Every structure is written in structure tokens, then in C-alpha cells.
XYZ file of C-alpha atoms in Angstrom:
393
model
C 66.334 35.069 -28.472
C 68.427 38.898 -28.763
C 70.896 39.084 -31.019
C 73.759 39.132 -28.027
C 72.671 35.853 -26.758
C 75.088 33.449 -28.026
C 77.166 35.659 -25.930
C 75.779 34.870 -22.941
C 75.265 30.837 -24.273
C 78.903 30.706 -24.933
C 79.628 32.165 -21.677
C 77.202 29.837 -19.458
C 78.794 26.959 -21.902
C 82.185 28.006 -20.405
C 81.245 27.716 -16.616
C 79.527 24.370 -17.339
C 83.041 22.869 -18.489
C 84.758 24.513 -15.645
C 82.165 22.668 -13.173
C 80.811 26.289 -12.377
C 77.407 26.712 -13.754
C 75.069 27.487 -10.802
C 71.520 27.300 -11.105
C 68.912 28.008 -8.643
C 66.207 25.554 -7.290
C 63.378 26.091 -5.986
C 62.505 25.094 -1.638
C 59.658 25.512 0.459
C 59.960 25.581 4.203
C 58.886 21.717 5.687
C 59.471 22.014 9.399
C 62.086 22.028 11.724
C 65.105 21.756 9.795
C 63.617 20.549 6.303
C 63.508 22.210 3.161
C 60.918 20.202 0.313
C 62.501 20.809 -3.539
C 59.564 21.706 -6.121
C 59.827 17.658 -6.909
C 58.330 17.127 -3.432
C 61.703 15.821 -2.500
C 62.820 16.597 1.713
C 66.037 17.032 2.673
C 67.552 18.210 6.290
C 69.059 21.768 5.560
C 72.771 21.923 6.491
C 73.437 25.203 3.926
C 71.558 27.813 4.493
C 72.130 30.821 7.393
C 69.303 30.451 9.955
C 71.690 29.591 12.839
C 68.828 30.112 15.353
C 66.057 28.836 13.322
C 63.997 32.482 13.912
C 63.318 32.523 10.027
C 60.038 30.604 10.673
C 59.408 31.712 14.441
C 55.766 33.314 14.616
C 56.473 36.228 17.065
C 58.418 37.300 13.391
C 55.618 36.844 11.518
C 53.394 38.943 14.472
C 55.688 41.750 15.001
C 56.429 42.101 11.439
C 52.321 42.354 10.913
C 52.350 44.540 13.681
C 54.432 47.242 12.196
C 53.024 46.929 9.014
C 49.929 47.544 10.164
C 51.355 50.725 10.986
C 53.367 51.714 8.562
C 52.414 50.328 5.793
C 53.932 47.354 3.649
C 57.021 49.615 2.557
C 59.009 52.919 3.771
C 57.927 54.569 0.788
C 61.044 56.434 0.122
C 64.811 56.714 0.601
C 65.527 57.568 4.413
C 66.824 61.270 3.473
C 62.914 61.849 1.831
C 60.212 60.158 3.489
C 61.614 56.983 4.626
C 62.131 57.550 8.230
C 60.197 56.146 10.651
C 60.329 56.800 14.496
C 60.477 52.545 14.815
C 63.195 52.848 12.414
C 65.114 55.479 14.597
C 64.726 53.199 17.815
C 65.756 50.467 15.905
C 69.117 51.649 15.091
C 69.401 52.714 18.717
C 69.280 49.335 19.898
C 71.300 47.807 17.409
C 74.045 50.920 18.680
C 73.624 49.362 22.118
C 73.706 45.735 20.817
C 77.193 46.235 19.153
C 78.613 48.811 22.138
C 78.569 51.595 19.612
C 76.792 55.041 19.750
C 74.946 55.323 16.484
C 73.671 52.756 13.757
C 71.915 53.275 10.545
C 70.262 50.475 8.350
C 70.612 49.056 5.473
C 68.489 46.672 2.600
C 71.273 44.062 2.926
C 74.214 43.511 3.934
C 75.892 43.503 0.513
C 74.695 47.735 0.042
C 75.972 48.457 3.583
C 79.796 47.467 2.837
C 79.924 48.767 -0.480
C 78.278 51.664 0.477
C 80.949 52.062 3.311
C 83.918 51.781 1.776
C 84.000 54.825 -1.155
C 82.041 56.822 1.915
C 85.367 56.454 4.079
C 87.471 56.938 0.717
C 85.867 60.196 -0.119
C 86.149 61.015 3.601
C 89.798 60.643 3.044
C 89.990 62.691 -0.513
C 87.938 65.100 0.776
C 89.108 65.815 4.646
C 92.867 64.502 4.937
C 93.306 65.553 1.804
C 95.059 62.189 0.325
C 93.738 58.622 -0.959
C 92.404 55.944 1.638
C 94.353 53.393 2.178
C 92.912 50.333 2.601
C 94.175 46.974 4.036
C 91.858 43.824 3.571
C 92.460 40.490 4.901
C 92.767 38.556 1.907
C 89.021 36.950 2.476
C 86.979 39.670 3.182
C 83.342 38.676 1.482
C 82.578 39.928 -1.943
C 80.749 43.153 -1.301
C 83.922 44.789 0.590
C 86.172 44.061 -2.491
C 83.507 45.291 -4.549
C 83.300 48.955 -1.697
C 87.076 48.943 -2.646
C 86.539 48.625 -6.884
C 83.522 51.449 -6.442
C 86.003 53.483 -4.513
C 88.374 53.070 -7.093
C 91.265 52.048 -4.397
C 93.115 49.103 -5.120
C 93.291 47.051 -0.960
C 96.608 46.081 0.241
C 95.715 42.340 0.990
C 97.193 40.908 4.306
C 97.141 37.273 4.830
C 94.322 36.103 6.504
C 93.820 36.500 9.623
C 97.636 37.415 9.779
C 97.896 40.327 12.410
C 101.663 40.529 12.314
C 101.559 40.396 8.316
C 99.085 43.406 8.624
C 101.594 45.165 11.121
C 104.340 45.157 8.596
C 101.900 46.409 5.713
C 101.103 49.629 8.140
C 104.459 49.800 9.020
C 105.174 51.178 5.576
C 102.823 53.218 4.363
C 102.921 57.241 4.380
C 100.599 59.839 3.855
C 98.181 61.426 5.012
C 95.602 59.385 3.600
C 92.910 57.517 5.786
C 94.145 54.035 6.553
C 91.253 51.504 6.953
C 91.452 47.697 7.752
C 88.683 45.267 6.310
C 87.993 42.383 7.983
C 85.202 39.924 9.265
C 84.847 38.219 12.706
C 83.706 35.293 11.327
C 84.437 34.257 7.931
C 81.774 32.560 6.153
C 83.506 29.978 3.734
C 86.221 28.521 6.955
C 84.075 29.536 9.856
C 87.088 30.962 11.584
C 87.429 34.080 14.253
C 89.269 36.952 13.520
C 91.898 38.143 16.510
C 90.104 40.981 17.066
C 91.430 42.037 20.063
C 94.780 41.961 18.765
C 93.765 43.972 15.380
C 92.552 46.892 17.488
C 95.928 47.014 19.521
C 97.571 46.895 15.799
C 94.945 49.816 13.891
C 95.258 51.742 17.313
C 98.848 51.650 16.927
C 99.056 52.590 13.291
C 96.199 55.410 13.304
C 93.999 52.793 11.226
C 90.253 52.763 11.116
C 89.079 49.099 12.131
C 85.997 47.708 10.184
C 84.620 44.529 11.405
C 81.906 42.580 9.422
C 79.812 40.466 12.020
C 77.276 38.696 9.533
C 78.333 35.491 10.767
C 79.037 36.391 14.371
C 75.698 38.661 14.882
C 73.256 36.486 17.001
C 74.744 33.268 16.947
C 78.033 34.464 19.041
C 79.330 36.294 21.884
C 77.434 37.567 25.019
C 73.651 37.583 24.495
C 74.794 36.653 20.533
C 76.545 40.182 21.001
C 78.885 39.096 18.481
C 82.727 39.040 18.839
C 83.686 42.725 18.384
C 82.605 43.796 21.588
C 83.283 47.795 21.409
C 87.169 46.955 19.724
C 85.830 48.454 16.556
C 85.029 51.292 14.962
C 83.138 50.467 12.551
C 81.033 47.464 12.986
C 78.400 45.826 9.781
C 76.175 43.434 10.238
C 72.923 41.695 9.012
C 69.192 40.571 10.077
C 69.593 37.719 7.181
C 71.142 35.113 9.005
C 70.636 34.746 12.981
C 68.032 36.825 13.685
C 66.009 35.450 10.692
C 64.986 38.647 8.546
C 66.351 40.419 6.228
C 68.427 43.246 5.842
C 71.776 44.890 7.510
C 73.296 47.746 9.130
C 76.731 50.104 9.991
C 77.503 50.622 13.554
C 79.957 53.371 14.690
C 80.386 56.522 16.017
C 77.451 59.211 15.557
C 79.755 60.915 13.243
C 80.672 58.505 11.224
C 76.886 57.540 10.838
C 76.265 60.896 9.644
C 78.662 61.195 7.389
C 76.771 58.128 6.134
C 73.486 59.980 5.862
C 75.724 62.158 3.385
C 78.241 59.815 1.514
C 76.697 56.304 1.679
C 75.131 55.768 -1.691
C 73.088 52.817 -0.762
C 71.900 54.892 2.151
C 70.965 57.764 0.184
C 69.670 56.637 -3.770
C 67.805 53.261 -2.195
C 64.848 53.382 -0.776
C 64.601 52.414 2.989
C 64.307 48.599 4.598
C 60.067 47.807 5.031
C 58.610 48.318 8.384
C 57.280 44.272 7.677
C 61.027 43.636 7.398
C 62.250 46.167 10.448
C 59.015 44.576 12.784
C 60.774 41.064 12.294
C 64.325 42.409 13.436
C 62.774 44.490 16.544
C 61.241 41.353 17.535
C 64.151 39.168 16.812
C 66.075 41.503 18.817
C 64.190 40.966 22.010
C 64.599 37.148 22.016
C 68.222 37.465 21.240
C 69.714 37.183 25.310
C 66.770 34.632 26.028
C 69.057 32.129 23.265
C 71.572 30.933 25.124
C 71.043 27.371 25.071
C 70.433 27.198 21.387
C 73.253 29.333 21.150
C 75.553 26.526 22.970
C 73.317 23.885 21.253
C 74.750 24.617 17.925
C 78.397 25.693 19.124
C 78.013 21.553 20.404
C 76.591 20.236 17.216
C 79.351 21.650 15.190
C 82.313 20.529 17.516
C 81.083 17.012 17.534
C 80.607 17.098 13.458
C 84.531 18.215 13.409
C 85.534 15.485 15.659
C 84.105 13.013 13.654
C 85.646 14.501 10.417
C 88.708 14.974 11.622
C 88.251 10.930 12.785
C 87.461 10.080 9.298
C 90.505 11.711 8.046
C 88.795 14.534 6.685
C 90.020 18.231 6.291
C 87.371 20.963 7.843
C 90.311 24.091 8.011
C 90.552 26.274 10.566
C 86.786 26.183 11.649
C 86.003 27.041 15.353
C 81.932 27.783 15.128
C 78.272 26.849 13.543
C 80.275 27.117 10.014
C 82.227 23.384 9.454
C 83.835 23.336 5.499
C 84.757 19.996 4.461
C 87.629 20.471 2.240
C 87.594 18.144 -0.790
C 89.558 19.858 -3.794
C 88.324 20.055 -7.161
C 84.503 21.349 -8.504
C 83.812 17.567 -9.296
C 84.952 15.864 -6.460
C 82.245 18.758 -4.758
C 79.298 18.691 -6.881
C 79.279 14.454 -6.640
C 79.825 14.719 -3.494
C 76.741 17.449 -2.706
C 74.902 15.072 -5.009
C 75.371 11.833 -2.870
C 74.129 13.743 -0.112
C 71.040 15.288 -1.616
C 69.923 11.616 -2.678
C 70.566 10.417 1.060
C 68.315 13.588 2.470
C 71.258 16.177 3.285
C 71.254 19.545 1.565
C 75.362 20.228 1.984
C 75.579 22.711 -0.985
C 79.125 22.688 -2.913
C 80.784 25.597 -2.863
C 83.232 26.522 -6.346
C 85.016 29.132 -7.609
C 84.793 31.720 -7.448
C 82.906 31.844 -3.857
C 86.499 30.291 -3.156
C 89.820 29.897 -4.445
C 90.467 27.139 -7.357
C 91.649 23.851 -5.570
C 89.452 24.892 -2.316
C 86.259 23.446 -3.502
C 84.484 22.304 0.384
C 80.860 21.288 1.340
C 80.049 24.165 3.457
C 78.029 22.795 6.536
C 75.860 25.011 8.844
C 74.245 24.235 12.165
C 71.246 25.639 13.261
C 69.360 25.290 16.807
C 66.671 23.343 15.278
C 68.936 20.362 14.209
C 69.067 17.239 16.443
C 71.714 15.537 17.682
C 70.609 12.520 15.672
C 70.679 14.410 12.346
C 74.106 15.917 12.794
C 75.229 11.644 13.613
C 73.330 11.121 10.383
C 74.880 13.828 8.386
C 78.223 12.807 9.296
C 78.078 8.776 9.074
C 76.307 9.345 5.427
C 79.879 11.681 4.503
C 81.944 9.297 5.662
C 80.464 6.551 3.414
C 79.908 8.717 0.385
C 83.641 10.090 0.485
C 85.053 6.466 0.967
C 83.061 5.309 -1.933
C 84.698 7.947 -4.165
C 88.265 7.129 -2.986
């Protein structure tokens, strides 16, 4: 024990009162759709991200052997020293062509890609237009943008989500010559709603603004050939390998100026060294399968439209969800955590998700379909909420 622990007791003491002390367990990969806990316990996943189930797929596992056979385990350096590869290069082009843009560059995740963007476009703005960015973020942009924005050392003007008109009248009064920049996400990952994305790039073309989609959640699963929903309306486009396509890390798409003014502004891009070629092999190969997924693709979009139905039904409240992403709203970190509970003892893994992932009072299972589920787990999943919720009533 260091002499500044109690600090940190006190503190974890604190979230445990508040219902907000999060510990991790330990899984193994079972099959299919199971996860087994390190008590030998198997439960159906319904939390984590692997909407097409690729995590496990073995032309992964070959590719990603492939390349490292190659190229070693790791890149060896940051991309600016030693780190890039000619697979990487190609990469990147095909992730440009995926997303309708003309340039990409990667990144280890997707939290280092946004808040590497964001101070990169605010020191474009200092250093070219000669004024502060300003910067206009739906109110539930994920973490890592808000954390771009802190690094940047710009306050965001928060619109209300997934409010274009709301946005409209923020742009309406701001002045300068400063860069303006709009933060948003196609898919949100805690309500599983679209953005309007269309009708944000009539709004930042109107108003001069730079339009930065996040795709995490869209990348793979949704749109043409899992495309996503952006489809060329953006100008900046980030996305990941972590959830569809079953790898890991992320990338920026845009313009090929913008990308390198990357190579020269995005810290993540240039102090970290660059994504391994076993990681990059995964995500080439991921990539090819990706327009030969439509029927899983529909699969899930079906799953998670007949688990709605049968909440709404019940008299339960899933938001504004429209895609593989269902929250069931339920209210307070209690009502949540017995809840997830009840449904780890029946065989459900339907993690609660607190404060501060979401606002106090929004406490929700967050439920996730993946192409590997069955029709008769999603029934099962839904009858055993039902029955758990009444019982707490």
C-alpha cells in the first residue's frame, strides 16, 4: 500500500455508494454467441460490439498470420519513422474508397483518432484562418471527441441531439474567422439512433462548417455493402476495425489534404507507434467479406426490430433506437445493476450501463445484436426481461 492510497480507497468507496463502481471480469470466447466467465459460467452475449460475429472468423486469424509473417508481429515504429508499410498504404486506400473519400490514414483505436483530430483541425484554425475553431457537438458525441475538444483547449457549443435546426441557429450566430467544425456520430452507441446526415451537410454547407461524422457504430453493420451511413456527405469521416469488422483499431477519412495535415498535426498519428501488421492483416481480410454480408447484415437489422416490438409490447422504454443497438431504459443505477444481474443468472450478458457512460436518471441495459444470434435466443432474451422487470415492479 503507497502512501496516496486511501485516496484512491476513498474515491472507489464513493462510486460504490453512487452504484458506480465498475469492475472488470474476466470471458473466454465459447462459440457462437457465448462468452464462459472465469467461474465456468455461459451466458449468450447481448453487450459486446461484434455485430457480424468476424471477431472469431478464421480467414481473420489466416490473413492476420499472413501479414505477420511478413512483417513481423509489430510496425516497429511511429508511421512518420519506420512504421509504414506498403500493406498499410493500400489499406488506407481501400478504406478511402469504402467511405467515398480520397485519402485515409490509420489509427490504434478509435479513441486516438478523434482526439487526435480535433486539436489537429483547432491548430489548423489558429494557425491558417488565423482565429479559434469553433466547434459545435451534438450533445452525445462519445467520450474521446469531448476529450479532442478539452486537448484542444476549445470549449464545444453543444446542440441538442440530433437537433439539425437547433444546430442551424447555433451557426447562425457565430462570427469570425475561425474554423467552424460540427461533431457528430451516425450512429450513437448508448440510443442506437441515426444521425440526419443528409440534412447536416445541407446545414455545414450552408454555414461554411467542416462536417465530422463518427461511423463506429455504422461501419460494417450499415449502409450499402456495410458502407456506413455517411455516404460521401462528409468531410471528415472516423471509424473503427473494433466492432463490425472484428479487429482492432480505427481510422480518419477525408480529403488528401486534410490527411496530410494529419501526418503533421495528429498527435496520436505522429508520437504512437503504428497499428500491427497481425492487426492490419485481420482488417484487409475483413474488408473483403464486407459486400458478401448482406444477409447477416439484414439478419440482425430483423433481430433487433422484433426485440423492440416486444419491448415496446411489454410497456417498456427502448428510446429512439432504429438499428443492432436496442437500450432498455430503466432509470436509476440499482434498478440497472439488479436488473443486469437477473439476467446474468438466467444466461444473458445485458451489461448495465451508469453514469457517467450516460446521463444520471438514464441508467438502460444496452442490448446488441450480432449475426450469430438466433432467432430463438433473441425470444429468450426478451421473455426472460419481461419476467425479471415485472418481478421488480
Amino acid at each position: 500500500m503507497t502512501r496516496f492510497d486511501n485516496l484512491f480507497q476513498k474515491g472507489l468507496a464513493d462510486l460504490s455508494a453512487q452504484g458506480r463502481l465498475r469492475t472488470c471480469q474476466q470471458w473466454q470466447y465459447a462459440g457462437g454467441a457465448l462468452l464462459k466467465r472465469s467461474d465456468d459460467v455461459v451466458v449468450i452475449d447481448f453487450s459486446s460490439n461484434d455485430y457480424l460475429g468476424l471477431r472469431m472468423h478464421p480467414l481473420l486469424r489466416e490473413r492476420a498470420s499472413a501479414w505477420a509473417q511478413v512483417e513481423g508481429s509489430g510496425s516497429g515504429a511511429s508511421r512518420l519513422v519506420t512504421g509504414t508499410s506498403s500493406q498499410a498504404c493500400a489499406l488506407e486506400k481501400r478504406v478511402a474508397r469504402l467511405k467515398h473519400m480520397q485519402a485515409a490514414r490509420l489509427f490504434s483505436s478509435g479513441w486516438q483518432a478523434n482526439a487526435s483530430l480535433v486539436p489537429a483541425l483547432a491548430r489548423l484554425s489558429a494557425q491558417v484562418c488565423g482565429a479559434p475553431a469553433v466547434i459545435l457537438a451534438d450533445k452525445l458525441i462519445h467520450a474521446s471527441l469531448y476529450h479532442g475538444c478539452a486537448a484542444a483547449g476549445v470549449r464545444p457549443i453543444r446542440f441538442r441531439h440530433n437537433d439539425v435546426a437547433h444546430l442551424e441557429s447555433q451557426l447562425q450566430k457565430i462570427e469570425g474567422a475561425g474554423l467552424r467544425i460540427v461533431l457528430t456520430e451516425s450512429v450513437f452507441s448508448m440510443d442506437g439512433d441515426v444521425a440526419d446526415i443528409a440534412a447536416l451537410h445541407e446545414v455545414a454547407q450552408k454555414y461554411d462548417a467542416l462536417l465530422c461524422v463518427d461511423e463506429a457504430h455504422a461501419t460494417g453493420i450499415l449502409g450499402p455493402e456495410g458502407a456506413g451511413l455517411a455516404n460521401g456527405l462528409a468531410d471528415v469521416v472516423v471509424g473503427t476495425f473494433s466492432k463490425a469488422l472484428g479487429s482492432m483499431g480505427a481510422f480518419i477519412a477525408a480529403s488528401e489534404g486534410l490527411c496530410r495535415w494529419l501526418d503533421n498535426a495528429a498527435s496520436g498519428f505522429i508520437y504512437s507507434t503504428a497499428p500491427s501488421p497481425l492487426v492490419l492483416g485481420a482488417v484487409d481480410v475483413a474488408l473483403d467479406l464486407l459486400p458478401q454480408m448482406d444477409t447477416q447484415r439484414a439478419h440482425v437489422g430483423a433481430l433487433a426490430a422484433s426485440f423492440r416490438q416486444k419491448m415496446h409490447d411489454a410497456g417498456q422504454d427502448t428510446g429512439p433506437s432504429s438499428t443492432q443497438i436496442v437500450p432498455i431504459l430503466v432509470g436509476q443505477e440499482a434498478q440497472a445493476r439488479t436488473l443486469a444481474q437477473k439476467m446474468a443468472e438466467a444466461g444473458f450478458l445485458a451489461v448495465a450501463i451508469r453514469p457517467p457512460t450516460v446521463p444520471p436518471g438514464g441508467c438502460r441495459l444496452r442490448v446488441v445484436f450480432h449475426a450469430n444470434h438466433t432467432w430463438a435466443q433473441m425470444e429468450a432474451l426478451a421473455d426472460t426481461f419481461i419476467r425479471a422487470s415485472k418481478g421488480m415492479a
